[in-house]
Structures are given as structure tokens and as C-alpha cells.
Amino acid sequence: MSTSLVPAVPKHTPTFRSCFPARLNSASSHGTSTSKEAKWQHIHPTKYVPLYKAALKGDWAAAMEFLESDPGAVRVPITEAHETALHIAAGARRVEFVEEMVKWMHPYDLALKNKYDNTALYFAAAAGITQIAKLMVTKNPSLPVIRGCKRMLPLNISALLGHRDMVRYLYSVTDETVLTEDDKIALLIATITTDLFDVALLLLMKYPSLATARDGNEETALHALARKPSAFASGCRFGLWQRFIYSCDPVKVSNITIDEKDLKVCRGFLAPAVQSLNRLLWKTLKSVVPSIVLVHETKVMNIQAVEVVKVIWNEILLLKGWQISAILTEPSRPLFTAVELGIVEFISVLVQSYPDLIWKVDDESRSIFHTAVAYRHEKIFNLIYNIGALKDLIASYVDSNDNNMLHLAANLAPSSRLNTISGAALQMQREYQWFKEVEKIVLPQYTEMKNSDGRTPAMMFIEEHANLVKEGEKWMKDTASSCMVVATLIATVVFAAAFTVPGGDNNNNGTPIFIKDKSFMVFAISDALALFTSATSVLMFLSILTSRYAEEDFAHSLPKRMIIGLATLFVSIATMMIAFSATLSIVLQDRLAWVAIPIATVACVPVTVFAFLQFPLFIDMIRSTYGFGIFNRSPKPMLY
């Protein structure tokens, strides 16, 4: 019997799965201690089951009853992995149990290790419960420097698992003279991997040499940062409301500092005169709207991540040229890794301080801008407009397969980028926009240039996007068909309503009885509008069904028709419900006049439902067709 504390291992970090007991782990593969095995062989396996269960459940009353009959059980290994009851309780996060258990133990009992060389503090560090760690360290201050499996300190294991509070505490109680260079760089990369950038900044300030140090995988902290798009603003996926909060949050780069004593992030806001008031305002907002807290913490993390990049890069720039080149190429290329993942903040920091990076190419002879085109990261591609006339030289680069930049734009975008756009038609539109944008900056003769496969960019675009065109056509036709059915029904209903007016008409001259009533005029106008707009909607959707569906049609022609069709359909639904409400108001006004308000309220339901379901698509289509677009040709200069 053993605990099953097997933490999830982040990628690109030293694996420590074998450092914790699990049924799938083979004891023979971990170099077990002969003396511990011999001791275990003389212990009856079931004798300590009650104590084991009590520790696992946190039942101190049951444990105390057992210990009163066998006080020595506090230091006896009670599992096959040689864990004591303290190991089990710490791994199970039983704070009260640990608190009482520690009182029964001698300080050296807390230093007992299991067969993987892990102390109970190591388990507490992995579990992330700071209170448990404090109880143990108070009893035995030497625990933080006792190494566990794979020679890792409790501090390192807590960092690898992203336990911020635990890292802060263990760092404050760990003797820094014990930390080797390997410990420090492993800790730095672990904090970056698990988004503990405040700790990373502290480490870099105290040990600047860590910026250029390499870990066991020969990677630097820069390599780890290049794989962290989620740590930067460009990698965050926020909705409209969250983006608004993000832009309004007054966190600034200059106002974020690190308190070395307890690793607390100190966040300043605006001018000192309004600092207190501003903090009070945001504190109030956070309590009222919890989502603000998440957005605020994300923004703080984003700013800290950029600061970490700056600190690391400034240290790297102090090296000699060949050393900088080695970091940028071995064992991988962090510059191009960041481009592939779209981390524009990372690229901007590096290029601003070292402009020569714009000329660097990867293993396929592609510049950062060629790679940005291939992976469809418009924010990085837009940086090409920051370098003035140099863009013409870079745009003339050809890769190892004789592909120019337009060939790369002609390739189908990675699915991870396509899936960020709703609907195959809008995906095709975005692809066509990319192709035309790149076409504007390459040399004119490059539009007809053939690659090593003998294909021109136009040929590649048609071939690579053939399936997407079919999917876009199906998406457009399915959407148009569904909407046209609704528009046709509305047109039929409102046309019939025009000849069966509410209240009837005068038999002598056919004039509607309520023609002088204001509600009747509302009915007449709304019914007419519903008929005209629904008929227009039908015609627009019909034109979509009969379109030729060429690649360029997805740029403006088809989206324009869909926009008009959806807009007129929405208006027709709204005016039809107004006509319906007006009709009921006319019929019931003498006896049930009060019913007008609930009728109007209920009439808003279908309009609201339609808006909720279709407006996101409608807005996306307007924005992608008539908006400012994703390409910015006149940004601020970056290199001069």
C-alpha cells in the first residue's frame, strides 16, 4: 500500500514521476536502499493499516489511539515505498493531522526519507500546502536543504509544479549557499515554465549569470520563454468584455517591482496623488466583478513576462557575437520558435536591441517575416512595415525550396490558426487577404516565379485551398438556405397580414376600421418594412446559392451578400414582431389595455434569441470585410 502522489510533469522540465510512489513504478528501477528494504522485510504489512488510513483521511483521533499503544510508529515506514505516516498526511494535504503528528516527533524524525530519498517536506512541497511546510520547517529548519529524488530540493519540486506561495516560502527558508548553479538554472526555468515570473525576476536580479546559463537539456531561460505564448498578451484569448477590462486596468510596466524579502509583487498605479483612490476603486470592482481579478492577474503576468525577456536579453547582449549566436541556434532557435507561436512581444524586445536579427534565417533559409507568413501571425508580419525600405530586401528572400514569401502565403494556414476564425467561408476570406497582402510587398516578378516543384504562387494557392473553397461553399449555401427559409416564411406571413388587417374593414368602402388609430399606423409601417426587408433577404440568400464560388469571391462579394441578407432578415423579424404586438394592442385595447406591455416584452424574445445566435457571426463578417483589417501598414518605427 502506498500513496499515489504522482504530479503532472510539465514539458521540457526534468521528469520526476519516478520520485513518487505509484503502482506502475518498478521498485527495482529506482536504486532502492538495501537497509530500508531489509527493515521493511521485518515489518508486518498489515500492522500499520489503521495508521495509514488515519493519515490518509486526516483522522487524528484514530491515529492518536494507535500511537498511544505504539509511540514508535511515528518514525516507522508503513508503506512499501517506506513512507511514514507524516509522508502520507503531507501528500494528502491533511494540515491538522500534520500539526498534531509533528508534536509527537523528534526533529530528526522529520528528516526520514522514503525509498526515493524524499522527506515529508518534499511531499508537502509537491502538494503545495504552505502551512504544512511551515509546521515541518519550524520543527526542523534543516529540512529545506535536504535533497530528494534526482538530487532535487523541495524548492525545485514546488517550482516545477507551479505552487507560487510554496516557492515564496521555501525560497525564504532555504540556505542559498546550498544552491548549486544547476539548482539555480533549473529553478529559473521551472518558474518560467509554470508562470512564476515574479520569482524569475528575483532570481535574475540576484544572479544575472543565470540569463546565459544552460540547464541539463542545454537550454537557456530564453528557450523556455520562447515556448510560452500564454504568458504574453498576444497569446491571451479574451472576449470583448475581458479585452475592455484589460485595456482599462491601470497596471504599468514602471509600477511593477519585486520585494525580495517575501517575493510579493508590488503593483503601483498611476500618479501618487490618486494611487490610494485608484486601488480602492479597483478593489471594489474586483469584489463586485470576480472576472476582473483574472484579467488583472493575467495582465500582471504578461508585463512580468516581458520584463523577464528584457532582463535575460540584456544580459545575453553583453556576450561576444559567437556566444550570442550559439544561444540563438543551439539546441534550438528560440527566435523562430517564438515566431511560430506568434509571440510578438518576445520578437519586438529582441529585435529592438539587436536589429541584425531581421536578417537571420532558420534551417529552411526563411527570415522571421517569412516564418510569420507561413504560420499566419499578422502581428509579427506587421513588423516588416517598421523597417522601411529594408522590407523590400527581406521580402526578396527565397527559402531552400525556392519558395518566395508569396509561395508561403499560398500554402494553407496551419489548422491551429484557421480554427481561430469561425466558418470555412471566413477562413477562406482570411487566406485570400493574406495572399493579397503579401503580394503587395514582394517584387512584381515574384508573382510568376516558380518554386522547386515548378508551381507559381497562384497555382499553389488554388491547389492548396481547393478543399477549403468547397467547405466554404457548403458553409455559405447551408447558412443561406436556412436563413432563406425563415425569410420566405416571414414574407408570406406579413404579405397575408396586409390583406387581413386587424379589426376588419368597412363593408361600404373597404377602409380599415382602426385606420385612425396610432397602433394601426404602427402595424401598417412595420408590416410593410417586414415585407420589403424579408423579400430583400430572400434575394440576397438566393444570389449566394447561385454564386460561382471562385477564390476571390470570398474576399468581398459573398460576405457582402451574407451581411445584407442577415441584416435585412434581422430587421424583418423585428418589424414582424412589432406588427404582431400592434395587432394585439388594437384588438385588445378596449378590454385588456394593460396587456400591451407584457406582449411587447414577449415579442422581444425571438428578436433577442436571433441576435444572440447570429450577431457574433454578423459582427465577425463585417469586421473582416469592412473593418480596419489585421494588417497595419503604418506602425511606429521599431529600428530607428
XYZ file of C-alpha atoms in Angstrom:
640
model
C 0.000 0.000 0.000
C 1.358 3.403 -0.953
C 0.171 6.851 -1.710
C -0.368 7.719 -5.323
C 1.104 11.185 -5.399
C 2.302 11.401 -8.996
C 2.408 15.017 -10.158
C 1.852 16.027 -13.745
C 5.195 16.789 -15.362
C 5.451 19.963 -17.441
C 7.119 19.547 -20.799
C 10.804 20.442 -21.131
C 11.425 20.007 -17.413
C 13.278 17.166 -15.682
C 10.917 14.270 -15.154
C 10.282 13.338 -11.548
C 7.450 10.842 -11.943
C 9.699 8.097 -10.606
C 10.338 10.171 -7.475
C 6.903 9.356 -6.090
C 5.292 6.005 -5.336
C 2.847 4.583 -7.841
C 1.643 1.098 -8.609
C 3.103 1.312 -12.102
C 6.590 2.187 -10.835
C 9.007 -0.675 -10.548
C 10.929 -0.717 -7.302
C 13.958 -2.296 -8.953
C 14.332 0.604 -11.349
C 14.952 3.252 -8.721
C 18.009 2.058 -6.873
C 16.315 1.101 -3.612
C 18.160 1.248 -0.351
C 19.251 -2.175 0.888
C 18.980 -1.200 4.546
C 15.476 0.184 4.109
C 14.384 -2.927 2.238
C 15.783 -5.111 4.988
C 13.943 -3.086 7.618
C 10.709 -3.332 5.659
C 11.052 -7.097 5.375
C 10.760 -7.375 9.162
C 7.562 -5.300 9.353
C 4.189 -6.964 9.111
C 2.474 -5.372 6.050
C -0.952 -5.057 7.657
C 0.096 -3.937 11.114
C 0.091 -0.240 10.249
C -3.005 -0.183 8.038
C -5.067 1.694 10.690
C -2.379 4.385 10.943
C -2.102 4.578 7.161
C -5.848 5.063 6.759
C -5.948 7.630 9.538
C -3.154 9.659 7.907
C -4.823 9.449 4.510
C -8.182 10.600 5.892
C -6.754 13.091 8.363
C -8.354 11.255 11.290
C -6.090 12.298 14.148
C -8.263 10.696 16.819
C -7.761 7.259 15.256
C -4.055 7.921 14.755
C -3.558 9.031 18.355
C -5.278 5.890 19.596
C -2.828 3.824 17.535
C 0.218 5.853 18.623
C -0.654 5.595 22.305
C -0.236 1.841 22.006
C 2.829 2.139 19.738
C 4.568 5.559 20.082
C 7.441 4.442 17.864
C 5.104 4.177 14.892
C 5.648 7.880 14.153
C 9.029 7.001 12.609
C 8.270 3.583 11.161
C 7.935 3.172 7.364
C 4.366 1.937 6.891
C 4.262 1.501 3.103
C 6.270 -0.441 0.572
C 7.751 2.877 -0.550
C 8.999 3.348 3.029
C 6.838 6.354 3.794
C 5.992 7.309 7.331
C 2.550 8.474 8.373
C 3.861 12.039 8.051
C 4.713 11.469 4.378
C 1.198 10.228 3.717
C -0.553 13.023 5.596
C 1.588 15.683 3.889
C 0.882 14.237 0.458
C -2.826 14.048 1.283
C -2.825 17.720 2.391
C -4.021 16.972 5.952
C -2.926 20.123 7.782
C -4.435 19.416 11.199
C -3.115 15.850 11.174
C 0.411 17.023 10.340
C 0.252 19.677 13.044
C -0.522 17.082 15.708
C 1.837 14.488 14.244
C 4.802 16.847 14.321
C 4.289 17.332 18.068
C 4.892 13.605 18.576
C 8.091 13.563 16.532
C 11.714 14.395 17.195
C 13.240 16.881 14.690
C 15.344 14.166 13.076
C 12.181 12.079 12.532
C 11.002 14.727 10.069
C 14.147 14.153 8.008
C 13.320 10.486 7.390
C 13.246 9.609 3.690
C 11.262 7.113 1.694
C 12.985 4.751 -0.720
C 13.019 7.510 -3.359
C 15.014 9.726 -0.954
C 12.111 12.099 -0.380
C 11.354 13.632 3.002
C 7.859 14.527 4.153
C 8.661 18.178 3.327
C 9.292 17.072 -0.244
C 5.747 15.666 -0.287
C 4.399 18.891 1.206
C 6.249 20.910 -1.442
C 4.700 18.780 -4.173
C 1.251 19.098 -2.604
C 1.601 22.873 -2.401
C 0.275 23.362 1.138
C 2.456 26.086 2.643
C 1.036 25.696 6.147
C 2.230 22.085 6.291
C 5.710 23.114 5.176
C 5.874 25.801 7.858
C 4.965 23.296 10.577
C 7.774 20.989 9.496
C 10.452 23.644 8.969
C 9.677 25.211 12.343
C 10.390 21.828 13.935
C 13.470 21.096 11.799
C 14.961 24.135 9.969
C 17.383 21.942 8.000
C 14.604 20.243 6.001
C 14.610 22.704 3.048
C 18.212 21.823 2.146
C 17.730 18.042 2.241
C 17.739 16.809 -1.331
C 15.263 14.283 -2.600
C 14.894 12.172 -5.699
C 17.203 13.160 -8.569
C 19.014 15.448 -6.128
C 16.211 17.993 -6.253
C 15.458 20.318 -3.374
C 11.883 20.829 -2.110
C 12.123 24.349 -3.552
C 12.673 22.974 -7.042
C 9.819 20.485 -6.889
C 7.393 23.183 -5.744
C 8.522 25.425 -8.610
C 8.120 22.633 -11.146
C 4.527 22.195 -10.013
C 3.790 25.925 -10.007
C 2.976 26.367 -6.319
C 3.633 30.102 -6.033
C 3.123 30.519 -2.275
C 5.153 27.419 -1.537
C 8.015 28.639 -3.724
C 7.986 32.002 -1.979
C 8.113 30.385 1.428
C 10.735 27.740 0.653
C 12.947 30.296 -1.054
C 12.884 32.387 2.110
C 13.953 29.454 4.333
C 16.424 27.715 2.003
C 20.098 28.428 2.628
C 21.259 29.978 -0.637
C 24.780 28.655 -0.165
C 23.370 25.174 -0.765
C 22.009 26.124 -4.181
C 24.319 24.997 -6.973
C 24.386 26.590 -10.415
C 22.375 23.628 -11.691
C 19.803 24.220 -8.951
C 19.510 27.883 -9.829
C 19.074 27.487 -13.586
C 16.656 24.591 -13.058
C 14.697 26.777 -10.641
C 14.673 29.705 -13.079
C 13.418 27.619 -15.983
C 10.847 25.933 -13.729
C 9.466 29.307 -12.628
C 9.211 30.400 -16.264
C 7.525 27.167 -17.288
C 4.929 27.491 -14.521
C 4.321 31.258 -14.940
C 6.034 32.307 -11.702
C 7.615 35.328 -13.359
C 7.875 37.352 -10.158
C 10.188 34.687 -8.764
C 12.059 34.514 -12.072
C 12.698 38.271 -11.937
C 14.066 37.997 -8.416
C 16.419 35.186 -9.400
C 17.669 37.143 -12.408
C 18.267 40.254 -10.314
C 20.229 38.296 -7.728
C 22.053 36.036 -10.179
C 22.426 37.819 -13.559
C 24.588 34.992 -14.883
C 21.507 32.740 -14.934
C 20.347 34.602 -18.045
C 23.040 32.876 -20.081
C 23.281 29.603 -18.150
C 22.158 26.295 -19.656
C 20.244 23.506 -17.946
C 20.607 19.756 -18.332
C 18.972 19.954 -21.757
C 21.461 22.634 -22.840
C 18.649 25.177 -22.957
C 18.676 28.703 -21.578
C 15.822 30.608 -19.987
C 15.328 32.335 -23.355
C 14.466 28.975 -24.920
C 11.857 28.356 -22.216
C 10.281 31.785 -22.724
C 10.054 31.255 -26.483
C 7.688 28.329 -25.840
C 5.310 30.324 -23.599
C 2.776 32.165 -25.797
C 0.199 32.047 -22.990
C 2.475 34.201 -20.834
C 2.214 37.155 -23.208
C -0.655 39.420 -24.206
C -0.509 38.199 -27.814
C -1.258 34.663 -26.650
C -4.276 35.522 -24.499
C -7.734 34.799 -25.883
C -10.141 37.262 -24.316
C -13.718 38.139 -25.155
C -14.881 41.688 -25.865
C -15.658 42.445 -22.210
C -12.371 40.998 -20.990
C -10.402 42.938 -23.606
C -12.064 46.131 -22.402
C -11.132 45.375 -18.784
C -7.582 44.524 -19.859
C -7.159 47.853 -21.646
C -8.565 49.802 -18.678
C -6.549 48.038 -15.976
C -4.006 50.672 -14.839
C -1.106 48.271 -14.329
C 2.024 49.763 -15.858
C 5.482 48.351 -16.514
C 7.217 51.024 -14.464
C 4.980 50.326 -11.477
C 5.730 46.634 -11.016
C 8.520 45.826 -8.587
C 9.631 42.786 -6.650
C 10.001 42.713 -2.890
C 12.928 40.386 -2.348
C 12.063 39.683 1.283
C 8.881 37.775 0.636
C 8.653 37.758 -3.158
C 5.440 39.722 -3.142
C 4.631 41.604 -6.313
C 4.113 45.286 -5.525
C 1.850 46.883 -8.083
C 1.689 50.673 -8.286
C -0.988 52.585 -10.119
C -0.932 55.975 -11.803
C 0.250 59.118 -10.004
C 0.879 59.065 -6.232
C -1.872 61.616 -5.614
C -4.570 59.264 -6.846
C -2.839 55.983 -6.041
C -4.892 55.132 -2.942
C -8.187 56.098 -4.536
C -7.395 54.086 -7.637
C -6.520 50.990 -5.629
C -9.729 51.321 -3.640
C -11.734 51.617 -6.855
C -10.192 48.529 -8.389
C -10.506 46.590 -5.147
C -14.213 47.388 -5.112
C -14.629 46.416 -8.747
C -12.824 43.119 -8.175
C -15.167 42.220 -5.330
C -18.210 43.039 -7.457
C -16.964 41.515 -10.716
C -14.736 38.478 -9.977
C -13.677 38.135 -13.622
C -11.718 41.377 -13.228
C -9.326 39.573 -10.877
C -8.444 37.014 -13.546
C -7.894 39.688 -16.184
C -5.826 41.786 -13.784
C -3.600 38.873 -12.786
C -3.185 37.955 -16.446
C -2.061 41.476 -17.298
C 0.411 41.497 -14.419
C 1.790 38.168 -15.645
C 2.059 39.499 -19.210
C 4.018 42.537 -18.065
C 6.286 40.445 -15.863
C 6.964 38.019 -18.718
C 8.085 40.866 -20.983
C 10.311 42.185 -18.204
C 11.898 38.753 -17.829
C 12.622 38.691 -21.573
C 14.220 42.136 -21.363
C 16.409 41.238 -18.391
C 17.579 37.993 -19.989
C 18.191 39.555 -23.391
C 20.155 42.482 -21.940
C 22.467 40.011 -20.219
C 22.867 37.964 -23.397
C 23.832 41.086 -25.351
C 26.836 41.505 -23.046
C 28.319 38.331 -24.529
C 30.535 38.070 -27.579
C 28.982 37.660 -31.003
C 29.691 33.948 -31.324
C 28.202 33.316 -27.879
C 25.012 35.180 -28.777
C 24.814 33.182 -31.988
C 25.217 29.933 -30.051
C 22.315 30.801 -27.745
C 20.126 31.681 -30.729
C 20.881 28.436 -32.571
C 21.639 25.711 -30.009
C 19.971 23.381 -29.206
C 17.041 25.092 -30.964
C 16.244 28.528 -32.365
C 14.246 30.474 -29.750
C 13.756 33.406 -32.127
C 11.956 31.255 -34.680
C 10.157 29.227 -32.021
C 8.628 32.478 -30.772
C 7.679 33.470 -34.330
C 5.978 30.124 -34.946
C 3.944 30.623 -31.759
C 3.178 34.271 -32.520
C 4.879 35.898 -29.514
C 5.265 39.379 -30.955
C 6.368 40.885 -27.623
C 9.304 38.464 -27.484
C 10.335 39.293 -31.049
C 9.994 43.045 -30.512
C 12.247 43.038 -27.442
C 14.969 41.066 -29.201
C 14.901 42.977 -32.482
C 14.764 46.429 -30.892
C 18.052 45.790 -29.101
C 19.654 43.704 -31.837
C 18.347 44.820 -35.270
C 20.546 42.352 -37.138
C 18.094 39.625 -36.152
C 15.820 40.643 -39.037
C 18.411 39.142 -41.391
C 18.658 35.821 -39.553
C 17.227 32.757 -41.290
C 16.195 29.342 -39.992
C 17.201 25.910 -41.248
C 14.983 26.400 -44.306
C 16.512 29.803 -45.109
C 13.410 31.703 -44.006
C 13.509 35.027 -42.182
C 11.289 35.773 -39.211
C 8.860 37.501 -41.578
C 8.716 34.521 -43.936
C 8.020 32.286 -40.938
C 5.328 34.693 -39.716
C 3.628 34.416 -43.114
C 3.861 30.613 -43.100
C 2.312 30.421 -39.614
C -0.117 33.319 -40.214
C 0.931 35.594 -37.357
C -0.079 39.020 -38.607
C 1.250 40.953 -35.604
C 4.769 39.739 -36.299
C 4.368 40.164 -40.052
C 3.280 43.780 -39.482
C 6.722 44.484 -38.034
C 8.057 44.362 -41.594
C 6.463 47.764 -42.146
C 8.613 49.123 -39.309
C 11.899 48.642 -41.130
C 11.347 50.996 -44.028
C 12.970 50.149 -47.365
C 14.703 47.144 -45.816
C 11.452 45.242 -46.186
C 11.989 45.036 -49.944
C 15.306 43.267 -49.427
C 13.930 40.819 -46.871
C 10.826 40.153 -48.960
C 13.125 39.055 -51.785
C 14.470 36.116 -49.743
C 13.854 32.658 -51.189
C 13.901 29.549 -48.989
C 15.678 26.247 -49.587
C 12.805 25.026 -51.788
C 12.827 28.184 -53.935
C 9.653 29.409 -52.264
C 9.373 33.160 -52.033
C 7.198 34.888 -49.451
C 4.152 34.708 -51.726
C 4.546 30.940 -52.065
C 4.371 30.688 -48.275
C 1.208 32.788 -48.251
C -0.229 30.469 -50.913
C 0.147 27.460 -48.621
C -2.828 26.556 -46.458
C -2.529 28.028 -42.972
C -1.921 25.679 -40.024
C -5.169 24.334 -38.597
C -4.403 25.952 -35.237
C -4.627 29.352 -36.905
C -7.583 28.562 -39.153
C -9.623 27.341 -36.213
C -9.469 30.770 -34.574
C -11.818 32.011 -37.316
C -15.479 30.959 -37.353
C -16.776 29.330 -40.514
C -14.983 27.973 -43.575
C -16.059 30.985 -45.657
C -14.410 33.473 -43.311
C -11.362 31.228 -43.126
C -11.108 31.333 -46.904
C -11.566 35.093 -46.832
C -8.681 35.446 -44.367
C -6.460 33.244 -46.512
C -7.191 35.356 -49.578
C -6.466 38.536 -47.600
C -3.094 37.129 -46.574
C -2.235 36.249 -50.157
C -3.132 39.711 -51.477
C -1.310 41.486 -48.637
C 1.933 39.608 -49.232
C 1.538 40.139 -52.965
C 1.796 43.896 -52.339
C 5.281 43.724 -50.824
C 7.054 41.120 -52.976
C 8.752 42.038 -56.235
C 6.339 42.020 -59.210
C 8.226 39.213 -60.937
C 7.835 37.025 -57.838
C 4.119 36.616 -58.551
C 5.045 34.429 -61.536
C 8.122 32.829 -60.005
C 8.176 29.029 -59.823
C 9.490 27.060 -56.866
C 11.421 23.791 -56.969
C 8.150 21.959 -57.696
C 7.515 24.166 -60.711
C 4.493 25.906 -59.169
C 3.753 29.611 -59.130
C 2.160 31.219 -56.048
C -1.217 31.467 -57.806
C -1.111 27.798 -58.774
C -0.216 26.832 -55.213
C -2.992 28.970 -53.752
C -5.655 27.348 -55.923
C -4.394 23.806 -55.287
C -3.795 24.213 -51.554
C -7.174 25.848 -50.927
C -9.338 23.633 -53.121
C -10.832 21.777 -50.154
C -11.314 24.956 -48.143
C -13.167 26.526 -51.085
C -15.517 23.527 -51.155
C -16.050 23.729 -47.404
C -16.637 27.475 -47.663
C -19.152 26.960 -50.453
C -21.009 24.349 -48.409
C -20.977 26.598 -45.337
C -22.295 29.569 -47.301
C -25.026 27.556 -49.030
C -26.152 25.825 -45.842
C -26.338 29.138 -43.980
C -28.087 30.882 -46.878
C -30.592 28.035 -47.297
C -31.535 28.030 -43.617
C -31.906 31.798 -43.460
C -33.826 31.926 -46.736
C -36.457 29.552 -45.352
C -37.016 31.910 -42.413
C -37.100 34.983 -44.662
C -39.598 33.303 -47.004
C -41.923 32.409 -44.133
C -41.792 35.968 -42.842
C -42.547 37.377 -46.294
C -45.523 35.032 -46.634
C -46.942 35.904 -43.218
C -46.596 39.680 -43.479
C -47.943 39.696 -47.052
C -51.070 37.879 -45.886
C -51.371 40.165 -42.858
C -51.518 43.199 -45.129
C -54.849 41.984 -46.578
C -56.354 40.770 -43.295
C -55.959 43.956 -41.271
C -56.676 43.829 -37.538
C -60.268 44.718 -36.619
C -61.518 44.208 -40.189
C -62.648 46.928 -42.614
C -65.700 48.958 -43.511
C -68.019 46.913 -45.763
C -69.074 50.024 -47.665
C -65.698 51.274 -48.859
C -63.184 48.690 -47.594
C -61.426 51.184 -45.339
C -59.877 49.596 -42.194
C -61.970 50.320 -39.122
C -58.963 51.344 -36.985
C -57.176 53.337 -39.685
C -57.077 56.440 -37.470
C -55.663 54.524 -34.522
C -51.945 55.076 -33.801
C -51.465 51.362 -33.235
C -52.822 50.682 -36.706
C -50.230 53.002 -38.262
C -47.526 51.165 -36.340
C -48.896 47.904 -37.715
C -49.022 49.191 -41.289
C -45.497 50.617 -41.307
C -43.890 47.643 -39.560
C -45.740 45.149 -41.766
C -44.559 46.946 -44.894
C -40.975 47.078 -43.617
C -41.103 43.392 -42.728
C -42.280 42.543 -46.245
C -39.653 44.658 -48.001
C -36.737 43.523 -45.843
C -37.696 39.833 -45.922
C -38.015 39.977 -49.708
C -34.587 41.623 -49.924
C -33.183 38.969 -47.619
C -34.594 36.188 -49.815
C -32.992 37.728 -52.890
C -29.609 38.082 -51.170
C -29.586 34.485 -49.984
C -30.722 33.330 -53.421
C -27.797 35.163 -55.014
C -25.457 33.361 -52.617
C -26.858 29.994 -53.689
C -26.270 30.798 -57.365
C -22.777 32.322 -56.987
C -19.774 30.882 -58.854
C -17.626 30.493 -55.683
C -14.243 31.456 -57.060
C -11.421 32.125 -54.592
C -11.693 35.909 -54.929
C -15.460 35.817 -54.330
C -14.797 35.023 -50.677
C -12.994 38.350 -50.229
C -15.934 40.759 -50.701
C -18.733 39.505 -52.946
C -20.033 36.605 -50.876
C -19.519 38.183 -47.426
C -21.257 41.379 -48.610
C -24.321 39.420 -49.717
C -24.374 37.459 -46.471
C -24.111 40.667 -44.427
C -27.005 42.289 -46.302
C -29.053 39.093 -46.054
C -28.538 38.728 -42.299
C -29.145 42.438 -41.644
C -32.421 42.527 -43.581
C -33.504 39.234 -42.022
C -32.961 40.658 -38.551
C -34.928 43.806 -39.430
C -37.749 41.718 -40.893
C -38.007 39.610 -37.729
C -38.028 42.713 -35.532
C -40.647 44.557 -37.614
C -42.803 41.434 -37.874
C -42.907 41.189 -34.078
C -43.737 44.903 -33.866
C -46.616 44.358 -36.295
C -47.799 41.403 -34.217
C -47.690 43.458 -30.999
C -49.548 46.331 -32.658
C -52.247 43.944 -33.892
C -52.870 42.520 -30.425
C -52.892 46.004 -28.962
C -55.606 47.063 -31.446
C -57.762 44.008 -30.843
C -57.484 44.051 -27.037
C -57.245 47.764 -26.322
C -60.844 48.182 -25.088
C -60.913 45.296 -22.638
C -57.281 44.410 -21.841
C -55.276 47.572 -22.372
C -52.714 46.527 -19.749
C -51.678 43.562 -21.866
C -49.643 45.769 -24.235
C -46.550 45.834 -22.017
C -46.205 42.052 -21.482
C -46.924 41.490 -25.174
C -44.149 43.869 -26.165
C -41.800 42.172 -23.713
C -42.550 38.683 -25.020
C -42.227 39.929 -28.597
C -38.619 40.867 -27.862
C -37.696 37.251 -27.080
C -37.352 35.893 -30.648
C -35.529 39.034 -31.740
C -33.125 38.700 -28.827
C -32.554 34.988 -29.470
C -31.794 35.626 -33.125
C -29.415 38.440 -32.221
C -27.670 36.269 -29.629
C -27.187 33.406 -32.104
C -26.368 35.301 -35.287
C -24.834 38.595 -34.217
C -21.367 37.190 -33.408
C -21.151 35.822 -36.955
C -22.639 39.024 -38.336
C -20.135 41.225 -36.495
C -17.189 38.980 -37.417
C -18.171 39.165 -41.064
C -18.499 42.961 -41.024
C -15.221 43.361 -39.184
C -13.274 41.054 -41.504
C -14.802 42.546 -44.658
C -15.116 46.260 -43.901
C -13.089 46.721 -40.725
C -9.559 48.032 -40.298
C -8.217 44.568 -41.029
C -5.419 42.614 -39.419
C -2.626 44.321 -41.343
C -1.178 47.615 -40.139
C 0.951 49.323 -42.783
C 1.832 52.437 -40.802
C 3.021 51.449 -37.319
C 5.649 53.327 -35.333
C 9.277 52.772 -36.396
C 10.954 49.977 -34.470
C 14.589 50.218 -35.547
C 15.159 53.963 -35.704
